[in-house]
């Protein structure tokens, strides 16, 4: 089963599985390969803007739940998208986000994937952790895929890694069988894969000599069943999933999984070894055990959808840091029951979106959004609330030296309007309250942002944008002031110019931030970006990007594209903290066969204070070659 088709429950199981693999020391390059593999598959089977629901849109990196709800809302109001650029034209997403997600979007279905398809890829990477030569790590892999028709895929992967420093040598192989259906068919997406490796698992000084991973599903129109099984000297993860299509338009997904691991830590709290637990209980605090999760998705005809998630999780967490002389954490077992929902509706021009969850004994979290559009004007409200400890187990982006906040409550309201064809104005206010926790106490803090933005089009192809934002800062309550660095007040200003007149495109942006702290002088931070594109002739495109961050840091890149028959080629040198360039090309031989390659080299600057014996820099070469054979049917 493709767990991306069931967002809430599937992501829970996927996160547990990813955490278990990361905890036993899977190499970060393998994680990158997994991410690249996911993006390649997403690019090969793009999302149809006029048929995808929120969950399909949220599978694209960069599209959050609120953005996905906005895309669906605009689609309902506009009666559908005619091309992906309508996302920007109708104000569904920003142009910056559009540039990121457009490779994964399409209108309608692609007919080029109806016939046979063969893809062969080879790559070699050589990395020198020492700028003077030092030890080298190399990796090579060979991947072949074959597809017939729209739904059938099969693949084979052979990979070899060698490294002198750790004497790491191993092989890895996998075979895949994959079926794919359209998103509105509401049937499961199935795959079957087997992966084996020897000598590829390293975690500090601990080695797992073998690992087995198997996951797959079988299904047909109306439902499917899938499973996951992984082992490294014993059982690590096991899971079972069931996907059923209820009487239209509902879908039900059930998942069950366990992660029995036992972890040993040193005096600093770092894990020194991991082994399968004999009693199948969970220790270590890093991994969790999902015993049951269910997700029900109900679609309203033409107006939105409603989903419910029910999950029962058991995991262990440390009670306190290790005491001097004792290398063990004191752990306790915890049980967490979560009831969640998500809502997306559009009724008579009024859009309602919501996400929420209730954790028994911990509190609840809630996000509710309301949007109303009338003619050229639009008004939106968003309320968010996280009760104490609701999201503490999942990490927190607001953590700092004052302690992590365990409570947040905020209210956002904004209004925008179009004045004629050439002027757009918007104003918003964002107020949030966070409860910051210290070792012996907790105290709340408030923060308010006031923003205004205007866009003016003085001529065809030219946009001028101004944005100002005033951050009112934090203030303490309960008679106690927050630290000085939390009493800061920040003002941000942005000026942006966009100009397009074939064959030239230009975008410039300048941002200024003023930081004011009690008892301290003002501090300034500025950012200057230039992005220009030039088409001197039809097959050639030059793209220059330069960024100035303050007075010391400069990043730049030059892109050169040559497009035309029989293929395309680009050179991209990047300058910043180090230097990187790569050359890519794609050439089509006839109507069925294409060859693409990528050659790159990167040099990274050394860490400050490396001194003698430290790392003086890194150099990395990479080479990739791919053949694609797709007979047109």
XYZ file of C-alpha atoms in Angstrom:
633
model
C 0.000 0.000 0.000
C 1.237 3.475 -0.749
C 0.799 5.149 2.605
C 0.888 8.578 0.969
C -2.660 7.841 -0.182
C -3.812 7.928 3.461
C -2.173 11.085 4.780
C -2.780 11.124 8.495
C -2.425 7.474 9.400
C 0.107 6.815 6.673
C 2.425 9.604 7.742
C 2.318 8.339 11.306
C 3.495 4.897 10.265
C 6.010 6.338 7.817
C 7.485 8.619 10.482
C 7.891 5.711 12.896
C 9.604 3.627 10.248
C 11.885 6.513 9.261
C 12.763 7.141 12.906
C 13.665 3.501 13.457
C 15.942 3.458 10.435
C 17.591 6.730 11.439
C 18.144 5.576 15.030
C 20.089 2.530 13.977
C 22.466 4.709 12.045
C 21.358 4.607 8.422
C 23.737 6.668 6.344
C 22.472 10.155 5.557
C 23.346 9.709 1.897
C 20.920 6.802 1.756
C 18.302 9.102 3.249
C 19.020 11.606 0.517
C 18.639 8.884 -2.081
C 15.253 8.022 -0.610
C 14.144 11.639 -0.827
C 15.443 11.946 -4.382
C 13.709 8.703 -5.305
C 10.427 10.020 -3.894
C 10.727 13.289 -5.842
C 11.563 11.438 -9.042
C 8.515 9.238 -8.676
C 6.397 12.280 -7.923
C 7.732 14.023 -11.017
C 7.058 10.942 -13.149
C 3.428 10.715 -11.967
C 2.439 14.340 -11.538
C -0.598 15.476 -9.609
C -3.613 16.581 -11.620
C -4.654 19.987 -10.302
C -8.279 19.571 -11.329
C -8.760 16.153 -9.714
C -6.450 15.997 -6.698
C -7.760 16.330 -3.166
C -5.953 17.867 -0.213
C -4.070 14.701 0.634
C -2.673 14.311 -2.888
C -1.588 17.959 -2.930
C 0.041 17.684 0.511
C 2.263 14.885 -0.824
C 4.159 17.589 -2.761
C 7.012 19.136 -0.744
C 6.217 22.736 0.135
C 2.407 22.407 0.080
C 0.997 22.477 3.601
C -2.540 21.706 4.697
C -3.601 25.357 4.519
C -2.050 25.840 1.074
C -3.725 22.674 -0.209
C -7.064 23.886 1.139
C -6.523 27.222 -0.616
C -5.767 25.493 -3.939
C -8.950 23.432 -3.697
C -10.990 26.491 -2.690
C -9.776 28.577 -5.640
C -10.411 25.642 -7.984
C -14.012 25.447 -6.863
C -14.518 29.191 -7.266
C -12.824 29.405 -10.671
C -14.419 26.260 -12.057
C -11.080 24.517 -12.535
C -7.548 25.352 -13.656
C -6.629 25.615 -17.334
C -2.891 25.468 -16.724
C -0.658 25.333 -13.611
C 0.170 29.052 -13.932
C -3.433 29.794 -12.895
C -2.333 29.037 -9.313
C -0.461 32.351 -9.301
C -2.908 34.188 -11.536
C -5.829 33.446 -9.201
C -3.799 34.071 -6.044
C -3.854 30.488 -4.768
C -0.099 30.397 -4.064
C 2.821 32.777 -4.296
C 5.125 32.885 -7.288
C 8.046 31.723 -5.145
C 6.160 28.573 -4.107
C 4.938 28.039 -7.672
C 8.515 27.762 -8.929
C 9.143 24.992 -6.390
C 6.046 22.856 -6.960
C 5.326 23.288 -10.687
C 7.474 20.266 -11.736
C 5.054 18.009 -9.854
C 1.805 19.431 -11.270
C -0.137 18.904 -14.464
C -3.572 19.440 -16.002
C -5.177 16.214 -17.134
C -3.289 12.968 -17.695
C -0.093 12.259 -19.594
C -0.436 9.969 -22.594
C 3.307 9.415 -23.037
C 3.352 6.917 -20.166
C 0.857 4.549 -21.765
C 3.456 2.379 -23.538
C 6.563 0.479 -22.498
C 9.203 2.279 -20.517
C 12.797 1.386 -19.643
C 15.071 3.464 -17.436
C 18.701 2.577 -16.616
C 20.769 4.727 -14.282
C 24.360 4.533 -13.077
C 26.162 6.887 -10.732
C 29.518 7.163 -9.004
C 30.251 9.534 -6.121
C 33.722 10.156 -4.709
C 33.985 12.314 -1.597
C 37.141 13.466 0.160
C 36.485 14.618 3.744
C 40.010 16.085 3.687
C 40.796 18.854 1.239
C 44.373 17.517 0.900
C 43.249 14.108 -0.296
C 42.790 12.000 2.823
C 40.361 9.137 2.880
C 37.847 8.649 0.129
C 34.366 7.224 0.058
C 32.881 5.948 -3.163
C 29.472 4.750 -4.102
C 28.126 3.242 -7.304
C 24.708 2.012 -8.171
C 22.926 0.559 -11.135
C 19.158 0.837 -11.418
C 16.907 -0.506 -14.123
C 13.158 -0.091 -14.424
C 10.656 -1.392 -16.840
C 7.027 -0.410 -17.233
C 4.209 -1.492 -19.458
C 1.018 0.452 -19.763
C -0.061 2.972 -17.161
C -0.193 0.796 -14.060
C 2.648 -1.748 -14.112
C 6.211 -1.056 -12.996
C 9.102 -3.367 -12.175
C 12.624 -2.478 -11.118
C 15.972 -3.757 -9.963
C 18.704 -1.985 -8.012
C 22.311 -2.992 -7.326
C 24.466 -0.730 -5.192
C 28.062 -0.981 -4.028
C 29.675 1.272 -1.417
C 33.397 1.321 -0.630
C 35.202 3.430 1.934
C 38.810 3.231 2.995
C 38.403 4.777 6.434
C 35.919 2.246 7.784
C 36.707 -0.572 5.335
C 33.063 -0.460 4.366
C 32.167 -2.728 1.515
C 28.748 -4.049 0.711
C 26.097 -4.721 -1.844
C 22.455 -3.883 -1.806
C 19.755 -4.972 -4.181
C 16.029 -4.603 -4.490
C 13.224 -5.615 -6.781
C 9.988 -3.733 -7.110
C 6.585 -4.392 -8.503
C 4.369 -1.343 -8.559
C 0.847 -0.580 -9.673
C -0.614 2.872 -9.923
C -4.142 4.199 -10.282
C -5.633 7.633 -10.641
C -6.260 9.594 -7.427
C -10.040 9.728 -7.860
C -10.416 5.982 -8.419
C -10.090 5.673 -4.612
C -8.264 2.366 -4.875
C -5.046 1.435 -3.162
C -1.642 1.920 -4.736
C 0.371 -1.256 -4.377
C 4.000 -2.251 -4.488
C 6.106 -5.204 -3.453
C 9.807 -4.834 -2.735
C 12.584 -6.842 -1.141
C 15.810 -5.216 -0.026
C 18.875 -6.987 1.307
C 22.269 -5.707 2.350
C 25.391 -6.858 4.150
C 27.907 -4.655 5.929
C 25.976 -1.465 5.175
C 24.685 -0.594 8.635
C 26.889 1.542 10.856
C 26.047 3.354 14.039
C 29.084 4.838 15.798
C 31.096 1.639 16.442
C 28.226 -0.813 16.210
C 27.639 -2.801 13.042
C 24.603 -4.678 11.846
C 25.797 -7.229 9.344
C 22.491 -7.826 7.682
C 19.134 -6.244 7.218
C 15.991 -7.365 5.535
C 13.163 -5.100 4.512
C 9.976 -6.200 2.881
C 6.866 -4.191 2.206
C 4.057 -4.712 -0.227
C 0.371 -4.777 -0.863
C -2.195 -6.468 -2.970
C -5.377 -4.780 -4.030
C -8.007 -4.349 -6.622
C -10.812 -1.929 -7.248
C -12.512 -1.602 -3.894
C -9.633 -2.056 -1.476
C -6.263 -3.488 -0.634
C -4.046 -4.835 2.115
C -0.368 -4.057 2.713
C 2.418 -4.924 5.117
C 5.880 -3.785 6.248
C 8.556 -5.982 7.781
C 12.136 -5.082 8.647
C 14.799 -7.018 10.524
C 18.392 -6.425 11.639
C 19.623 -9.343 13.733
C 16.016 -9.625 14.845
C 12.665 -7.963 14.382
C 12.654 -4.161 14.243
C 9.434 -3.069 12.628
C 6.326 -4.879 11.616
C 3.203 -3.350 10.242
C -0.087 -4.232 8.635
C -2.346 -1.919 6.675
C -5.842 -2.261 5.287
C -7.373 0.112 2.753
C -11.075 -0.181 1.983
C -13.373 1.840 -0.230
C -16.676 2.251 1.539
C -19.881 3.147 -0.283
C -18.822 6.185 -2.313
C -17.454 8.703 -1.527
C -15.751 7.404 1.653
C -12.415 5.675 2.176
C -11.227 3.865 5.314
C -7.602 3.025 6.130
C -6.423 0.945 9.093
C -2.794 0.529 10.159
C -1.043 -1.464 12.862
C 2.698 -1.500 13.614
C 5.248 -2.172 16.320
C 8.885 -1.113 16.882
C 10.499 -3.295 19.577
C 13.967 -1.773 20.105
C 16.298 -1.511 23.063
C 18.872 1.325 23.175
C 21.984 1.835 25.336
C 23.310 5.351 25.981
C 26.529 6.897 27.210
C 26.887 9.520 29.962
C 25.978 12.336 27.577
C 22.745 10.678 26.594
C 23.997 9.537 23.175
C 22.917 6.118 21.981
C 25.858 3.723 21.855
C 24.109 0.605 20.643
C 20.683 -0.592 19.594
C 19.440 -4.114 19.645
C 16.056 -5.750 19.219
C 14.282 -6.023 22.522
C 13.592 -9.558 23.727
C 10.365 -8.668 25.486
C 9.187 -6.472 22.594
C 8.835 -3.401 24.776
C 10.058 -0.018 23.613
C 12.965 1.782 25.285
C 15.198 4.685 24.406
C 12.758 7.553 24.127
C 13.555 8.126 20.455
C 11.203 5.584 18.894
C 7.532 5.010 19.342
C 5.186 2.120 18.973
C 1.961 2.500 17.035
C -0.382 -0.266 17.938
C -3.395 0.890 15.945
C -4.322 3.757 13.677
C -7.399 4.333 11.590
C -8.318 7.082 9.144
C -11.723 7.726 7.594
C -12.061 10.149 4.698
C -15.478 11.302 3.558
C -15.919 13.520 0.505
C -18.802 15.893 0.043
C -19.971 16.004 -3.526
C -18.185 18.976 -5.066
C -17.872 20.891 -1.786
C -14.991 19.396 0.174
C -14.051 16.523 2.454
C -13.964 15.490 6.099
C -11.485 13.079 7.673
C -11.180 11.450 11.100
C -8.048 9.863 12.579
C -7.960 7.560 15.608
C -4.563 6.333 16.850
C -3.285 4.488 19.905
C 0.447 4.967 20.537
C 2.693 3.528 23.241
C 6.234 4.737 23.720
C 8.817 5.396 26.408
C 10.270 8.753 27.418
C 13.129 9.755 29.739
C 12.128 11.124 33.125
C 15.390 12.961 33.784
C 18.938 13.276 32.395
C 21.476 10.697 33.601
C 23.052 11.299 36.996
C 26.833 11.705 37.291
C 28.463 8.306 37.243
C 25.323 6.652 35.919
C 25.066 6.194 32.156
C 21.429 5.219 32.162
C 18.296 7.226 31.616
C 15.335 6.651 33.877
C 12.482 5.799 31.551
C 8.787 5.421 31.936
C 6.256 3.968 29.585
C 3.583 6.275 28.198
C 0.421 5.694 26.317
C -1.082 8.231 23.990
C -4.491 8.127 22.378
C -5.112 10.635 19.653
C -8.373 11.603 17.988
C -7.901 13.943 15.054
C -9.872 15.440 12.203
C -9.446 17.605 9.131
C -12.135 19.544 7.282
C -12.308 21.301 3.943
C -15.570 22.841 2.772
C -16.799 25.525 0.398
C -20.377 26.727 0.669
C -21.765 29.782 -1.130
C -18.391 31.465 -1.477
C -17.439 30.767 2.141
C -14.447 28.510 2.640
C -13.926 26.609 5.900
C -10.794 24.615 6.686
C -9.865 22.940 9.933
C -7.449 20.512 11.532
C -7.480 19.326 15.095
C -6.551 16.614 17.521
C -7.396 15.545 21.046
C -4.888 13.647 23.171
C -6.386 11.915 26.186
C -4.805 13.376 29.315
C -2.620 15.847 27.417
C -4.850 18.457 25.872
C -5.880 19.314 22.365
C -4.763 21.215 19.316
C -6.994 23.090 16.906
C -6.588 25.014 13.662
C -9.686 26.647 12.167
C -9.720 28.831 9.103
C -12.528 30.851 7.556
C -12.342 32.701 4.255
C -14.795 34.853 2.393
C -14.407 36.344 -1.058
C -16.693 38.939 -2.601
C -15.759 40.494 -5.924
C -12.244 41.969 -5.759
C -12.093 41.729 -1.943
C -11.140 38.763 0.229
C -11.173 38.305 3.997
C -9.715 35.440 6.028
C -9.477 34.419 9.689
C -7.346 31.684 11.258
C -7.482 30.508 14.864
C -4.897 28.140 16.327
C -4.628 26.641 19.790
C -2.324 23.995 21.252
C -3.108 22.994 24.803
C -0.330 22.219 27.334
C 1.893 19.321 26.267
C -0.171 18.662 23.169
C 2.686 18.895 20.688
C 5.611 18.490 23.080
C 6.257 14.831 22.068
C 6.558 15.870 18.425
C 9.261 18.508 18.894
C 8.846 22.258 18.856
C 10.300 24.901 16.519
C 10.209 27.619 19.181
C 12.698 26.016 21.541
C 15.418 28.308 22.909
C 17.479 28.863 26.059
C 14.425 30.040 27.996
C 12.841 26.626 27.675
C 10.428 25.072 25.215
C 6.896 26.467 25.001
C 4.226 23.863 25.626
C 1.235 25.997 24.818
C 0.410 28.266 21.910
C -2.692 30.180 21.015
C -3.011 32.597 18.160
C -5.469 34.567 16.081
C -4.824 35.730 12.526
C -7.035 37.983 10.441
C -6.298 39.549 7.108
C -8.069 41.327 4.274
C -7.076 41.955 0.698
C -8.560 43.834 -2.223
C -7.901 44.583 -5.876
C -8.282 48.167 -7.018
C -8.762 48.062 -10.745
C -6.371 45.831 -12.664
C -3.120 47.332 -11.428
C -3.278 47.729 -7.610
C -3.589 45.127 -4.852
C -3.613 45.864 -1.142
C -3.652 43.588 1.915
C -3.500 44.095 5.678
C -3.153 41.488 8.402
C -2.795 41.167 12.172
C -1.322 38.080 13.835
C -1.462 37.705 17.616
C -0.048 34.694 19.432
C 0.346 33.640 23.059
C 2.915 31.025 24.067
C 3.534 29.383 27.411
C 7.280 29.102 28.000
C 8.513 26.473 30.424
C 11.524 26.737 32.694
C 12.801 23.968 34.975
C 10.629 25.034 37.915
C 7.976 27.294 36.415
C 6.065 28.289 33.340
C 5.005 31.755 32.210
C 3.102 33.101 29.184
C 4.294 35.592 26.587
C 2.418 37.542 23.936
C 3.497 38.608 20.476
C 1.652 40.653 17.852
C 2.557 41.222 14.221
C 0.985 43.952 12.093
C 1.628 43.808 8.367
C 0.665 45.677 5.227
C 1.455 44.839 1.625
C 0.832 46.611 -1.634
C 1.422 45.618 -5.243
C 1.324 48.047 -8.154
C 1.607 47.325 -11.838
C 2.748 50.541 -13.553
C 2.986 48.831 -16.918
C 2.472 45.536 -18.675
C 4.927 42.962 -17.318
C 6.089 45.159 -14.399
C 5.142 44.686 -10.725
C 6.320 46.760 -7.756
C 5.752 45.277 -4.289
C 6.139 46.833 -0.849
C 5.666 44.990 2.416
C 6.046 46.297 5.945
C 5.783 44.232 9.133
C 5.902 45.432 12.715
C 6.667 42.822 15.372
C 5.452 44.139 18.716
C 7.744 41.788 20.636
C 7.266 39.573 23.671
C 6.322 40.752 27.114
C 6.168 38.798 30.327
C 3.089 38.240 32.447
C 2.689 37.187 36.096
C 5.038 39.908 37.269
C 8.129 38.475 35.577
C 9.857 39.922 32.543
C 11.344 37.722 29.900
C 15.076 37.855 29.166
C 16.306 40.865 27.223
C 16.699 38.908 24.000
C 13.002 38.095 24.205
C 12.014 41.708 24.775
C 13.082 42.559 21.247
C 10.919 44.329 18.747
C 11.482 43.761 15.058
C 10.386 45.806 12.074
C 10.737 44.362 8.595
C 10.414 46.117 5.265
C 10.559 44.647 1.778
C 10.741 46.342 -1.597
C 10.457 44.173 -4.693
C 10.542 44.950 -8.406
C 9.570 42.520 -11.165
C 9.974 43.296 -14.836
C 9.376 41.089 -17.840
C 9.778 42.058 -21.461
C 10.778 39.273 -23.814
C 13.620 38.281 -24.019
C 14.491 39.652 -20.546
C 13.065 38.881 -17.096
C 14.278 40.645 -13.973
C 13.407 40.421 -10.280
C 15.010 42.421 -7.517
C 14.228 42.391 -3.807
C 15.563 44.306 -0.860
C 14.655 43.530 2.754
C 15.572 45.453 5.877
C 15.046 44.204 9.434
C 15.494 46.475 12.457
C 15.911 44.760 15.827
C 15.216 46.806 18.923
C 15.965 45.352 22.362
C 15.436 46.911 25.768
C 18.662 48.499 27.000
C 20.532 47.737 23.783
C 21.301 49.577 20.585
C 19.410 48.884 17.412
C 20.690 46.167 15.153
C 20.138 46.027 11.422
C 20.047 43.133 9.016
C 19.521 43.480 5.300
C 19.128 41.222 2.300
C 19.521 42.066 -1.372
C 18.605 39.586 -4.123
C 18.803 39.828 -7.901
C 17.393 37.253 -10.276
C 17.546 37.878 -14.009
C 16.878 35.696 -17.026
C 17.870 36.419 -20.590
C 16.890 34.655 -23.824
C 19.437 35.809 -26.411
C 18.219 33.204 -28.864
C 15.494 30.618 -28.904
C 17.416 27.529 -27.642
C 19.633 29.428 -25.138
C 18.648 30.797 -21.726
C 20.946 32.517 -19.218
C 19.880 32.892 -15.586
C 21.880 34.922 -13.040
C 21.094 34.852 -9.324
C 23.020 36.940 -6.783
C 22.265 37.362 -3.096
C 23.902 39.683 -0.556
C 23.256 38.777 3.079
C 24.536 41.624 5.214
C 28.004 42.923 4.426
C 29.954 39.651 4.593
C 28.070 36.809 2.922
C 27.481 36.616 -0.814
C 25.861 33.762 -2.686
C 25.576 33.629 -6.447
C 24.711 31.219 -9.193
C 24.747 31.305 -12.973
C 22.503 28.965 -14.931
C 22.969 28.403 -18.648
C 20.399 26.324 -20.513
C 20.624 25.231 -24.119
C 17.322 23.833 -25.266
C 16.448 22.618 -28.690
C 16.758 19.595 -30.904
C 17.990 16.997 -30.077
C 18.218 17.764 -26.326
C 19.085 20.192 -23.535
C 22.191 21.010 -21.529
C 22.900 23.298 -18.559
C 25.899 24.478 -16.546
C 25.369 25.763 -12.996
C 28.277 27.196 -10.982
C 27.287 28.130 -7.415
C 29.365 30.480 -5.271
C 28.853 30.906 -1.520
C 30.303 28.924 1.337
C 32.456 26.966 -1.065
C 32.013 26.426 -4.787
C 29.876 23.957 -6.685
C 29.160 23.341 -10.327
C 27.438 20.681 -12.310
C 26.752 19.955 -15.939
C 23.590 18.228 -17.047
C 22.397 17.177 -20.436
C 19.574 15.280 -22.077
C 19.493 14.085 -25.642
C 16.737 12.265 -27.469
C 17.605 9.613 -30.013
C 14.548 9.137 -32.131
C 11.101 9.145 -30.586
C 11.624 6.382 -28.037
C 15.087 6.649 -26.469
C 16.656 9.484 -24.476
C 20.001 9.726 -22.662
C 20.668 12.093 -19.781
C 23.769 12.683 -17.689
C 24.964 14.792 -14.767
C 28.541 15.656 -13.848
C 29.263 17.765 -10.776
C 31.953 18.883 -8.387
C 31.578 20.607 -5.006
C 34.155 22.218 -2.714
C 33.023 23.260 0.742
C 34.856 25.681 2.971
C 36.433 24.329 6.205
C 34.807 24.816 9.561
C 36.089 27.786 11.542
C 38.597 26.892 14.217
C 39.425 23.566 12.659
C 43.131 23.996 13.465
C 45.648 21.266 13.013
C 44.241 17.861 12.495
C 40.837 19.337 11.796
C 38.825 19.131 8.605
C 40.265 21.535 6.068
C 37.413 21.276 3.597
C 35.612 18.705 1.494
C 35.564 17.879 -2.186
C 32.990 15.745 -3.904
C 32.629 14.527 -7.464
C 29.500 12.913 -8.825
C 28.578 11.411 -12.151
C 25.269 9.992 -13.273
C 24.024 8.437 -16.493
C 20.449 7.471 -17.331
C 18.731 5.853 -20.300
C 14.987 6.168 -20.822
C 13.156 4.060 -23.334
C 9.470 4.883 -23.794
C 7.841 3.596 -26.988
C 4.850 5.700 -27.883
C 1.658 3.687 -28.056
